[in-house]
Coordinates of C-alpha atoms in Angstrom, one line a residue:
Chain A
M185 CA 123.2 146.9 -113.7
R186 CA 121.2 145.3 -117.0
Y187 CA 118.8 147.7 -118.8
I188 CA 116.1 145.3 -118.6
S189 CA 116.4 142.5 -115.9
W190 CA 114.1 139.6 -116.5
T191 CA 114.1 138.0 -112.9
W192 CA 110.8 139.3 -112.8
F193 CA 109.1 137.6 -115.3
W194 CA 110.0 134.2 -113.2
Y195 CA 108.4 135.4 -109.9
V196 CA 105.3 136.3 -112.4
V197 CA 105.5 132.6 -113.7
I198 CA 105.3 131.5 -110.1
G199 CA 102.8 133.3 -109.4
F200 CA 100.7 132.2 -112.1
L201 CA 101.4 128.5 -111.4
L202 CA 100.4 129.1 -107.7
G203 CA 97.4 131.0 -108.6
G204 CA 96.4 129.0 -111.2
G205 CA 96.7 125.8 -109.3
V206 CA 94.8 127.3 -106.4
V207 CA 92.1 127.9 -108.6
Y208 CA 92.0 124.9 -110.3
L209 CA 91.5 123.1 -107.0
W210 CA 89.4 125.5 -105.8
S211 CA 87.3 124.8 -108.9
V212 CA 87.2 121.1 -108.8
L213 CA 86.4 120.9 -105.4
K214 CA 83.4 123.3 -105.9
Q215 CA 82.1 121.4 -108.7
K216 CA 82.5 118.1 -107.1
A217 CA 81.1 119.4 -104.0
V218 CA 84.2 117.9 -102.0
K219 CA 85.3 119.3 -98.6
L220 CA 88.9 119.2 -97.6
V221 CA 89.6 117.6 -94.2
W222 CA 92.0 119.0 -91.9
Y223 CA 95.2 117.0 -92.9
E224 CA 94.4 117.8 -96.6
W225 CA 94.3 121.3 -95.9
V226 CA 97.7 121.3 -94.4
L227 CA 99.5 119.2 -96.9
F228 CA 97.9 121.8 -99.8
I229 CA 99.1 124.7 -97.7
L230 CA 102.3 123.1 -96.6
S231 CA 102.9 122.7 -100.6
G232 CA 102.2 125.8 -101.6
F233 CA 104.4 127.1 -98.9
F234 CA 107.3 125.0 -100.1
F235 CA 106.5 125.5 -103.8
I236 CA 107.2 129.7 -103.3
F237 CA 110.1 128.7 -101.6
L238 CA 111.7 126.3 -103.8
G239 CA 110.8 128.9 -106.6
Q240 CA 112.4 131.8 -105.1
T241 CA 115.3 129.6 -104.2
F242 CA 115.7 128.0 -107.6
I243 CA 115.4 131.8 -109.1
A244 CA 117.7 133.3 -106.8
S245 CA 120.5 131.0 -107.0
F246 CA 120.8 131.5 -110.6
Q247 CA 121.1 135.2 -110.2
E248 CA 124.1 134.2 -107.8
N249 CA 125.6 132.4 -110.3
E250 CA 124.9 129.1 -108.2
S251 CA 123.6 126.8 -110.4
Q252 CA 124.3 123.6 -108.6
A253 CA 122.6 125.2 -105.6
A254 CA 119.6 125.6 -107.9
W255 CA 119.4 122.3 -109.4
M256 CA 120.2 120.9 -105.7
S257 CA 117.2 123.0 -104.5
L258 CA 114.8 121.6 -106.9
V259 CA 115.6 117.9 -105.8
F260 CA 115.7 118.7 -102.0
M261 CA 112.4 120.7 -102.3
G262 CA 110.9 119.6 -105.2
I263 CA 110.6 115.5 -103.8
P264 CA 108.7 116.7 -100.5
I265 CA 106.4 118.9 -102.5
L266 CA 105.7 115.9 -104.7
I267 CA 105.3 113.5 -101.8
M268 CA 102.9 115.9 -100.1
M269 CA 100.8 116.4 -103.4
V270 CA 100.5 112.9 -104.0
G271 CA 99.6 112.2 -100.5
A272 CA 97.0 114.9 -100.9
F273 CA 95.3 113.9 -104.2
R274 CA 95.4 110.0 -103.1
S275 CA 93.4 111.0 -100.0
L276 CA 91.0 113.1 -102.0
G277 CA 90.8 110.8 -105.0
P278 CA 88.1 108.5 -103.9
R279 CA 85.9 111.4 -102.7
L280 CA 86.4 113.2 -106.4
K281 CA 85.6 109.6 -108.1
K282 CA 82.5 109.2 -106.1
T283 CA 80.7 112.5 -106.8
Chain B
M1322 CA 104.2 169.3 -95.3
S1323 CA 106.8 166.8 -96.6
E1324 CA 105.9 163.7 -98.5
P1325 CA 105.6 160.7 -96.6
R1326 CA 108.4 158.5 -96.4
K1327 CA 108.5 155.5 -99.0
K1328 CA 109.6 152.3 -98.0
F1329 CA 111.2 151.3 -101.3
Y1330 CA 114.5 153.0 -102.6
H1331 CA 115.2 150.1 -105.8
S1332 CA 113.6 149.5 -108.4
T1333 CA 114.9 146.0 -109.1
V1334 CA 113.4 143.0 -107.5
S1335 CA 115.0 141.9 -104.3
R1336 CA 114.4 139.1 -102.1
R1337 CA 112.7 141.3 -99.6
D1338 CA 110.2 143.0 -102.4
F1339 CA 109.7 139.5 -103.4
M1340 CA 108.4 138.4 -99.8
K1341 CA 106.6 141.4 -99.8
M1342 CA 105.1 140.7 -103.3
L1343 CA 103.8 137.5 -101.8
G1344 CA 102.3 139.1 -98.9
L1345 CA 100.3 141.1 -100.8
G1346 CA 99.1 138.0 -102.6
S1347 CA 99.1 138.9 -106.1
V1348 CA 101.0 138.9 -109.2
G1349 CA 99.5 142.1 -110.2
M1350 CA 100.7 143.9 -107.1
G1351 CA 103.8 142.7 -107.0
A1352 CA 104.7 143.8 -110.4
T1353 CA 103.4 147.2 -109.4
A1354 CA 106.1 147.1 -106.8
L1355 CA 108.6 147.4 -109.6
G1356 CA 108.0 150.5 -110.0
F1357 CA 107.9 152.4 -106.9
S1358 CA 110.1 155.3 -106.8
S1359 CA 114.0 155.6 -105.6
K1360 CA 113.5 159.2 -104.6
M1361 CA 115.1 159.9 -101.2
P1362 CA 112.8 161.8 -98.8
F1363 CA 115.5 163.3 -96.5
A1364 CA 115.7 167.0 -96.3
D1365 CA 119.0 167.0 -94.4
L1366 CA 121.4 165.1 -92.6
D1367 CA 119.5 165.6 -89.4
E1368 CA 116.6 164.2 -90.8
M1369 CA 118.3 161.4 -92.0
K1370 CA 119.9 160.7 -88.6
S1371 CA 117.0 160.4 -86.9
S1372 CA 115.1 158.4 -89.0
E1373 CA 114.2 154.9 -88.3
F1374 CA 116.9 153.6 -91.0
S1375 CA 119.8 155.2 -89.3
D1376 CA 119.8 152.7 -86.2
R1377 CA 122.0 149.8 -86.1
K1378 CA 119.5 146.9 -87.1
L1379 CA 121.1 143.7 -86.7
P1380 CA 119.8 140.5 -88.8
F1381 CA 117.1 138.7 -86.6
W1382 CA 119.4 135.8 -86.1
V1383 CA 122.0 138.0 -84.6
K1384 CA 121.8 138.5 -80.4
E1385 CA 124.0 141.1 -78.7
V1386 CA 126.3 139.6 -76.0
D1387 CA 128.0 141.2 -73.2
E1388 CA 131.4 139.3 -73.9
P1389 CA 132.4 138.0 -77.4
T1390 CA 132.3 134.4 -78.5
V1391 CA 136.0 134.0 -78.8
E1392 CA 137.4 133.8 -75.1
I1393 CA 139.6 136.6 -74.1
N1394 CA 142.1 136.4 -71.0
W1395 CA 142.1 140.3 -70.4
D1396 CA 144.6 139.8 -67.7
E1397 CA 146.9 138.1 -69.8
L1398 CA 146.1 139.4 -73.3
E1399 CA 149.7 141.0 -74.9
V1400 CA 149.5 144.1 -76.8
F1401 CA 151.1 143.9 -80.0
P1402 CA 154.3 146.0 -80.4
G1403 CA 153.4 147.4 -83.4
L1404 CA 152.9 147.1 -87.3
Q1405 CA 156.0 144.8 -87.4
N1406 CA 154.3 142.1 -85.8
T1407 CA 150.7 142.0 -87.3
M1408 CA 149.6 138.8 -89.0
F1409 CA 150.3 139.7 -92.6
N1410 CA 153.8 141.2 -92.7
P1411 CA 156.6 138.8 -93.9
M1412 CA 159.0 140.5 -91.4
T1413 CA 157.6 138.7 -89.1
F1414 CA 159.7 135.5 -90.4
G1415 CA 162.8 137.2 -91.0
L1416 CA 164.2 139.5 -93.9
E1417 CA 166.5 136.9 -95.5
D1418 CA 163.2 134.7 -95.9
A1419 CA 161.0 137.4 -97.1
Q1420 CA 163.4 138.1 -99.6
K1421 CA 163.6 134.9 -101.0
V1422 CA 159.8 134.1 -101.0
N1423 CA 159.5 137.5 -102.7
Q1424 CA 162.0 136.8 -105.3
I1425 CA 159.9 133.8 -106.4
R1426 CA 157.1 136.1 -106.5
V1427 CA 158.7 138.1 -109.2
E1428 CA 159.6 135.2 -111.4
K1429 CA 156.2 133.6 -111.0
V1430 CA 154.2 136.8 -112.0
R1431 CA 156.8 137.0 -115.2
N1432 CA 156.6 133.3 -116.2
D1433 CA 152.7 133.7 -115.6
I1434 CA 152.4 136.8 -118.0
I1435 CA 154.5 134.9 -120.7
N1436 CA 152.8 131.7 -120.5
K1437 CA 149.7 133.2 -120.5
T1438 CA 148.4 131.5 -117.3
P1439 CA 144.5 132.3 -116.9
G1440 CA 143.8 134.6 -114.4
Y1441 CA 147.3 135.7 -114.4
S1442 CA 147.4 137.4 -117.4
I1443 CA 148.8 140.8 -118.0
Q1444 CA 145.6 142.6 -117.8
D1445 CA 144.6 140.8 -114.4
H1446 CA 147.9 142.2 -113.1
A1447 CA 147.4 146.0 -114.5
L1448 CA 143.8 145.6 -113.1
N1449 CA 145.1 144.7 -109.6
S1450 CA 147.9 147.6 -110.0
A1451 CA 145.0 150.0 -110.8
S1452 CA 142.7 148.5 -107.9
A1453 CA 145.8 149.0 -105.1
Y1454 CA 146.1 153.1 -106.4
G1455 CA 145.6 154.9 -103.2
W1456 CA 146.7 151.7 -101.0
L1457 CA 150.3 150.6 -101.3
D1458 CA 151.5 154.4 -102.4
G1459 CA 150.0 155.6 -99.3
K1460 CA 149.0 158.7 -101.3
F1461 CA 145.5 158.8 -99.8
E1462 CA 146.6 157.8 -96.5
P1463 CA 146.1 160.4 -93.7
P1464 CA 148.4 161.2 -91.1
W1465 CA 148.1 159.9 -87.6
T1466 CA 147.0 163.1 -86.2
G1467 CA 144.3 163.4 -88.5
V1468 CA 143.8 165.5 -91.8
E1469 CA 144.8 168.6 -92.0
H1470 CA 143.6 170.8 -95.0
P1471 CA 143.8 174.9 -95.3
P1472 CA 140.0 176.3 -96.4
Y1473 CA 139.4 176.2 -100.2
N1474 CA 140.5 179.3 -102.0
P1475 CA 139.9 181.5 -98.6
E1476 CA 141.5 184.6 -100.7
G1477 CA 139.2 184.5 -103.7
W1478 CA 135.8 183.0 -104.5
G1479 CA 135.6 179.6 -102.7
H1480 CA 133.1 177.3 -101.0
T1481 CA 132.6 179.1 -97.9
T1482 CA 132.5 175.8 -95.6
A1483 CA 134.8 173.5 -97.5
Y1484 CA 137.5 171.8 -95.4
T1485 CA 137.1 174.4 -92.5
T1486 CA 136.4 173.6 -88.7
P1487 CA 133.8 175.3 -86.6
D1488 CA 136.3 177.6 -85.4
E1489 CA 137.5 178.7 -88.7
I1490 CA 133.9 179.7 -89.6
G1491 CA 133.3 181.2 -86.1
V1492 CA 130.5 178.6 -84.9
P1493 CA 130.4 176.4 -82.0
R1494 CA 131.6 172.9 -82.8
Y1495 CA 128.6 170.3 -83.0
E1496 CA 127.2 169.0 -79.9
G1497 CA 124.7 166.0 -79.8
T1498 CA 124.0 162.8 -77.3
P1499 CA 126.2 159.7 -77.8
D1500 CA 123.2 158.2 -79.0
E1501 CA 122.9 160.9 -81.5
N1502 CA 126.3 161.0 -82.4
S1503 CA 126.3 157.3 -83.1
K1504 CA 123.6 157.6 -85.5
M1505 CA 125.3 160.7 -87.3
I1506 CA 128.9 158.7 -87.9
R1507 CA 126.6 155.6 -89.2
V1508 CA 124.4 157.9 -91.6
A1509 CA 128.0 159.7 -92.6
D1510 CA 129.5 156.3 -92.7
R1511 CA 127.4 155.0 -95.1
I1512 CA 127.4 157.8 -97.5
M1513 CA 131.5 157.9 -97.2
G1514 CA 131.8 153.9 -98.0
A1515 CA 131.8 152.0 -94.9
A1516 CA 129.1 149.2 -95.1
D1517 CA 128.5 148.9 -91.1
T1518 CA 129.9 150.6 -88.1
G1519 CA 130.5 149.9 -84.2
F1520 CA 131.8 152.1 -81.5
V1521 CA 134.2 150.8 -78.8
K1522 CA 135.0 153.0 -75.8
L1523 CA 138.7 153.0 -74.8
D1524 CA 139.2 151.5 -71.4
E1525 CA 141.6 149.3 -69.7
R1526 CA 140.8 146.3 -71.4
T1527 CA 140.4 147.7 -74.8
K1528 CA 143.5 149.8 -74.7
K1529 CA 145.3 146.6 -75.0
L1530 CA 144.2 146.3 -78.4
L1531 CA 145.9 149.2 -79.8
Y1532 CA 149.6 148.7 -81.1
G1533 CA 152.3 149.3 -78.7
N1534 CA 153.8 152.4 -80.1
I1535 CA 150.6 154.1 -79.0
V1536 CA 151.1 155.9 -75.7
F1537 CA 148.8 158.2 -73.9
E1538 CA 149.9 161.2 -72.1
D1539 CA 148.1 164.4 -70.1
V1540 CA 148.2 166.5 -73.5
E1541 CA 145.0 168.5 -75.2
E1542 CA 145.9 166.8 -78.3
G1543 CA 147.6 163.9 -79.6
Y1544 CA 150.9 164.1 -81.7
M1545 CA 153.2 161.8 -83.1
D1546 CA 156.9 161.4 -82.4
P1547 CA 158.9 160.3 -85.1
E1548 CA 162.2 160.0 -83.2
K1549 CA 160.9 157.9 -80.6
H1550 CA 158.4 155.8 -82.8
I1551 CA 155.5 156.4 -80.7
N1552 CA 152.0 157.8 -81.5
V1553 CA 150.3 159.7 -78.7
L1554 CA 146.9 160.1 -77.6
P1555 CA 145.4 162.5 -74.7
N1556 CA 144.5 161.2 -71.6
K1557 CA 140.6 161.7 -71.9
D1558 CA 137.4 160.1 -72.9
L1559 CA 138.0 158.5 -76.2
W1560 CA 136.0 156.0 -78.6
V1561 CA 137.1 154.1 -81.7
I1562 CA 134.7 154.2 -84.6
C1563 CA 135.0 150.7 -86.6
S1564 CA 134.2 150.8 -89.8
V1565 CA 133.3 147.8 -91.9
I1566 CA 135.2 148.4 -95.5
P1567 CA 133.3 146.1 -98.0
Q1568 CA 135.2 143.9 -100.6
S1569 CA 133.9 143.1 -104.2
L1570 CA 132.1 139.4 -103.7
T1571 CA 131.5 139.6 -107.4
M1572 CA 135.3 139.9 -108.5
G1573 CA 135.8 136.8 -105.8
S1574 CA 133.5 135.0 -107.3
Y1575 CA 135.4 135.0 -110.6
T1576 CA 138.0 132.3 -110.3
D1577 CA 141.1 134.3 -111.8
R1578 CA 143.3 135.0 -108.3
M1579 CA 144.1 138.2 -109.7
S1580 CA 140.5 139.1 -110.0
W1581 CA 140.1 138.3 -105.8
A1582 CA 143.3 140.2 -105.3
G1583 CA 142.2 143.2 -107.0
A1584 CA 139.3 143.0 -105.0
N1585 CA 141.3 143.2 -102.0
A1586 CA 143.6 145.9 -103.3
Y1587 CA 140.6 148.1 -104.0
A1588 CA 139.1 147.6 -100.9
Y1589 CA 142.2 148.8 -99.1
S1590 CA 142.4 151.7 -101.6
R1591 CA 138.7 152.4 -100.5
A1592 CA 139.6 152.2 -96.5
N1593 CA 142.4 154.9 -97.2
I1594 CA 139.8 157.0 -99.0
Y1595 CA 137.3 156.5 -96.5
S1596 CA 139.8 157.1 -93.7
S1597 CA 140.4 160.9 -95.2
R1598 CA 137.0 161.2 -95.3
I1599 CA 135.9 160.3 -91.7
K1600 CA 138.4 162.6 -90.3
M1601 CA 137.5 165.4 -92.6
F1602 CA 133.9 165.0 -91.3
L1603 CA 135.0 164.9 -87.6
R1604 CA 137.2 167.6 -88.3
G1605 CA 134.4 169.5 -89.5
L1606 CA 132.5 168.6 -86.8
G1607 CA 135.2 170.3 -84.5
Y1608 CA 136.4 167.1 -82.6
Q1609 CA 139.8 165.2 -82.7
Q1610 CA 140.4 162.2 -85.1
Y1611 CA 143.4 160.2 -84.9
G1612 CA 144.5 157.0 -86.9
S1613 CA 145.8 156.3 -90.5
A1614 CA 145.5 153.4 -93.0
T1615 CA 144.3 150.0 -92.0
T1616 CA 147.3 149.4 -89.9
G1617 CA 147.5 152.5 -88.0
V1618 CA 145.6 151.9 -84.8
G1619 CA 145.4 148.8 -83.7
R1620 CA 143.9 145.2 -84.0
A1621 CA 141.1 145.2 -86.8
V1622 CA 139.8 141.8 -85.5
G1623 CA 140.1 142.9 -81.8
F1624 CA 138.2 145.7 -82.3
G1625 CA 135.8 144.4 -85.1
V1626 CA 134.9 141.7 -82.5
M1627 CA 134.5 143.9 -79.6
A1628 CA 132.0 146.4 -81.7
G1629 CA 129.9 143.4 -82.6
L1630 CA 130.6 143.6 -86.2
A1631 CA 131.9 140.2 -86.7
E1632 CA 133.0 137.1 -84.9
Y1633 CA 136.5 135.3 -84.8
C1634 CA 136.6 132.5 -86.6
R1635 CA 138.9 129.3 -87.5
A1636 CA 141.1 131.4 -90.4
S1637 CA 142.0 133.7 -87.5
I1638 CA 140.1 136.8 -89.2
M1639 CA 136.3 138.1 -89.1
V1640 CA 133.1 136.6 -90.1
S1641 CA 130.2 139.2 -90.2
P1642 CA 126.8 137.9 -90.1
Q1643 CA 126.0 139.8 -93.2
F1644 CA 128.9 140.1 -95.2
G1645 CA 130.7 136.6 -94.3
T1646 CA 134.2 137.4 -94.7
S1647 CA 133.7 139.4 -98.2
F1648 CA 135.1 142.7 -96.5
R1649 CA 138.4 143.8 -96.0
T1650 CA 139.2 145.0 -92.8
V1651 CA 137.4 147.1 -89.9
L1652 CA 139.1 150.4 -90.0
L1653 CA 139.7 152.1 -87.1
T1654 CA 139.3 155.9 -86.2
V1655 CA 140.1 157.2 -82.4
T1656 CA 137.8 160.3 -81.7
D1657 CA 137.0 162.5 -78.9
L1658 CA 133.3 162.7 -80.0
P1659 CA 131.1 160.9 -77.4
L1660 CA 129.6 157.8 -78.8
A1661 CA 127.4 154.9 -77.7
V1662 CA 129.4 151.8 -77.6
T1663 CA 128.2 148.7 -79.5
K1664 CA 128.3 145.1 -78.0
P1665 CA 129.7 142.1 -79.1
I1666 CA 127.4 139.8 -80.8
D1667 CA 126.5 135.9 -81.5
A1668 CA 125.3 134.6 -84.5
G1669 CA 126.8 131.0 -83.8
I1670 CA 129.7 131.6 -86.1
T1671 CA 132.7 131.0 -83.9
N1672 CA 131.0 127.9 -82.9
F1673 CA 130.0 127.1 -86.4
C1674 CA 133.8 126.9 -87.2
K1675 CA 134.3 124.2 -84.8
V1676 CA 132.8 122.0 -87.0
C1677 CA 132.9 123.1 -90.4
K1678 CA 136.6 123.3 -90.9
K1679 CA 135.9 124.5 -94.6
C1680 CA 138.6 126.9 -94.7
G1681 CA 141.4 124.8 -93.8
E1682 CA 140.1 121.9 -95.9
E1683 CA 140.6 124.1 -99.2
C1684 CA 143.8 125.8 -97.6
P1685 CA 146.7 125.1 -100.4
S1686 CA 149.2 125.8 -98.0
G1687 CA 148.1 123.9 -94.8
A1688 CA 148.3 127.3 -92.6
I1689 CA 144.9 127.0 -90.8
N1690 CA 144.5 125.1 -87.8
M1691 CA 142.3 122.0 -87.9
D1692 CA 142.3 121.4 -84.2
T1693 CA 138.1 121.3 -83.3
E1694 CA 138.2 123.4 -80.4
P1695 CA 140.4 126.9 -80.1
Q1696 CA 143.2 126.5 -77.8
W1697 CA 145.0 129.3 -75.5
P1698 CA 148.5 129.8 -76.7
N1699 CA 151.0 127.7 -75.4
W1700 CA 154.4 128.4 -77.0
A1701 CA 157.4 130.1 -75.4
A1702 CA 157.7 133.7 -75.4
G1703 CA 158.6 135.4 -78.5
E1704 CA 158.4 132.0 -80.3
K1705 CA 155.5 133.4 -82.5
P1706 CA 155.6 137.0 -82.6
N1707 CA 152.7 137.9 -84.9
V1708 CA 150.5 135.9 -82.1
S1709 CA 149.7 137.2 -78.8
R1710 CA 148.7 135.4 -75.6
G1711 CA 145.1 136.0 -74.0
I1712 CA 142.9 134.7 -76.9
K1713 CA 141.5 131.4 -77.0
G1714 CA 141.6 130.7 -80.8
W1715 CA 142.7 129.1 -84.0
F1716 CA 146.3 130.8 -85.1
L1717 CA 147.2 131.1 -88.6
D1718 CA 150.5 130.1 -89.5
T1719 CA 151.3 133.0 -91.5
K1720 CA 154.4 132.2 -93.0
K1721 CA 153.0 129.0 -94.5
C1722 CA 150.1 131.7 -95.7
L1723 CA 152.1 134.2 -97.1
T1724 CA 154.4 132.3 -98.9
Q1725 CA 152.0 130.5 -100.6
M1726 CA 150.0 134.0 -101.4
F1727 CA 153.9 135.5 -102.4
S1728 CA 155.6 132.5 -104.2
G1729 CA 152.5 130.5 -105.6
E1730 CA 148.9 132.2 -105.9
P1731 CA 148.5 136.0 -105.1
D1732 CA 146.3 137.1 -102.5
C1733 CA 145.1 133.5 -102.6
S1734 CA 142.0 134.1 -100.2
R1735 CA 140.6 130.7 -100.8
C1736 CA 139.3 130.4 -97.0
Q1737 CA 137.4 133.7 -97.4
V1738 CA 136.0 132.7 -100.9
V1739 CA 135.2 128.6 -99.5
C1740 CA 133.5 130.3 -96.2
P1741 CA 130.0 129.3 -95.9
F1742 CA 128.8 132.9 -94.6
N1743 CA 130.0 134.3 -97.6
K1744 CA 127.2 134.2 -100.0
Y1745 CA 125.2 136.5 -101.9
D1746 CA 121.8 137.5 -100.1
S1747 CA 119.5 136.9 -103.0
A1748 CA 118.0 133.6 -101.8
V1749 CA 115.7 133.5 -98.7
M1750 CA 117.1 130.3 -97.9
H1751 CA 120.5 131.8 -96.7
D1752 CA 118.8 133.8 -94.0
L1753 CA 117.0 130.6 -92.4
V1754 CA 120.3 128.6 -92.9
R1755 CA 121.9 131.4 -90.7
L1756 CA 119.1 131.3 -88.4
S1757 CA 119.6 127.8 -87.7
I1758 CA 123.4 128.2 -87.5
S1759 CA 122.3 130.9 -84.5
N1760 CA 120.1 129.1 -82.7
A1761 CA 120.3 124.8 -83.4
P1762 CA 124.2 124.3 -83.6
A1763 CA 123.4 120.5 -83.6
L1764 CA 122.4 121.1 -87.3
N1765 CA 125.6 122.7 -88.2
S1766 CA 127.7 119.6 -89.3
M1767 CA 124.5 119.0 -91.7
I1768 CA 124.4 122.6 -92.9
R1769 CA 128.2 122.1 -93.8
K1770 CA 127.7 118.9 -95.7
L1771 CA 125.0 120.5 -97.6
D1772 CA 126.9 123.8 -98.4
D1773 CA 129.4 121.2 -100.3
T1774 CA 126.5 119.3 -101.7
F1775 CA 125.0 122.8 -103.1
G1776 CA 127.8 123.3 -104.7
Y1777 CA 128.9 126.5 -102.8
G1778 CA 132.6 127.8 -102.2
V1779 CA 133.5 125.7 -105.6
E1780 CA 135.4 127.6 -108.6
K1781 CA 133.0 127.9 -111.0
G1782 CA 135.8 128.3 -113.9
S1783 CA 134.4 131.2 -115.6
N1784 CA 136.4 134.7 -116.5
L1785 CA 135.9 138.0 -115.2
W1786 CA 137.2 139.4 -118.7
D1787 CA 133.9 137.4 -119.9
M1788 CA 131.2 139.2 -118.1
D1789 CA 128.9 141.2 -119.4
P1790 CA 129.8 144.5 -118.1
R1791 CA 126.2 145.5 -117.4
D1792 CA 126.5 142.3 -114.7
I1793 CA 128.8 143.8 -112.9
P1794 CA 127.6 146.1 -109.8
L1795 CA 129.2 149.7 -109.9
F1796 CA 132.5 149.4 -108.1
G1797 CA 132.1 145.7 -107.6
L1798 CA 130.1 146.0 -104.7
D1799 CA 126.4 144.1 -105.0
S1800 CA 124.1 146.1 -103.0
S1801 CA 121.9 143.3 -101.8
R1802 CA 124.8 142.4 -99.3
S1803 CA 125.1 145.5 -98.1

């Protein structure tokens, strides 16, 4: 057992990224007075869920000495996250610009 | 009043801790979770065995079933005559051939050391020898009739209970319900070195899984008859304690083959020590205990499957839902302590083997059967002495396997290393994959392909001796998997 394990640090980074993203989205929506429609909620929640899952898999795969699995998970889960996020922001875009 | 039990015993961030941290929804609270105490809040063994942790809790994707996933024709099932016919005994293919193979092995070892072949250096061989201490020499191997030991220093100062039976102390033997007894054994097993435990009652079916040199007689206690080459068990209610002896996946993850051989040998050595300990434990409770080393009682795979510790797989060995193939054996101890039997399991493993075939593809000797479906044996009697009829399975060509191991790569074990169930347990993804294998077999083929794509089972080319010692779990056993 290492005297200091830095694994926790990367989990904290994931927490900050996710928390920061949620706070940013919430503040933009509040500032622009835009409400999300149901499928945008679904896309953002699914993206968040996949982001957490990806983060855990990515970090844990390095812990397991499986670097190829880590990078492949980034591709296999990162692309769906990107697609969902792009879809959600493209749907939101016109309303954000109007206000 | 004792303190309320704490749920966390480790201070590292495990996968479960991580999920709990997410549940709390706060990075700050997650960081706080790092500092939970590791104090074990049990006052005694009775309290520990009655705790919620002592129940056998199968992973959520594993189902208990009435019959094992490997088909067994109990009427046709042949009894193994004895140790000489077990799967990995070179005597099954003749003394002359076995000696030839062994001679090649000696030459190979010498040449590898002289040529400094990576993974076969003199320090690799020395580590393997050190790991085997207590196994091959049989020094820790208990006798068939259990451990006998005089009380510790009875005449002078001595521990009043060390090595004593209830009779010797003058107290009645331990009594409990089968359920309580099973929990107690499970708790003791964890402390003594078994990762998981199951229990099989000896009946007309399961007696066929004992070796043929074991017979039953109307006697109070069992005994060994070296002249007749038989081991005798008493005709009474008997149970078999089936204990999973874990093996170091860390050592197996490093490509040096001697490192993996050392993981094997070390697990066998621990199995012998465990075997003596469980027998001392039963003796101390006032119950009979029979068995010896890993080859003492009967078929480890048969009892392991019937006890629900694992499923039968393509490589003719066991795959556990928790440990994959990274456990050395299911060590068997026969006792008259009443136990609550555990049922076979179905985690979709045998079914997955039908499409996976990764072990067979990676096997350098071609010893593993590549038929999609398991088959009932149809060879002539005596043609394959190390395989018995009555099991619908994939049967290993042990001569090819042993020749490869003895003359090519000591303790090759590639079939174990590459098995998709053989994973560390840090990533949540592995549990989801196992859930899918258990419930959605249509995805098995895709899962096998993804296992390759993600690079699992591929040798990383790293060297055990280059590791930071702090990265090696104590005794090589990673706690996240057990």
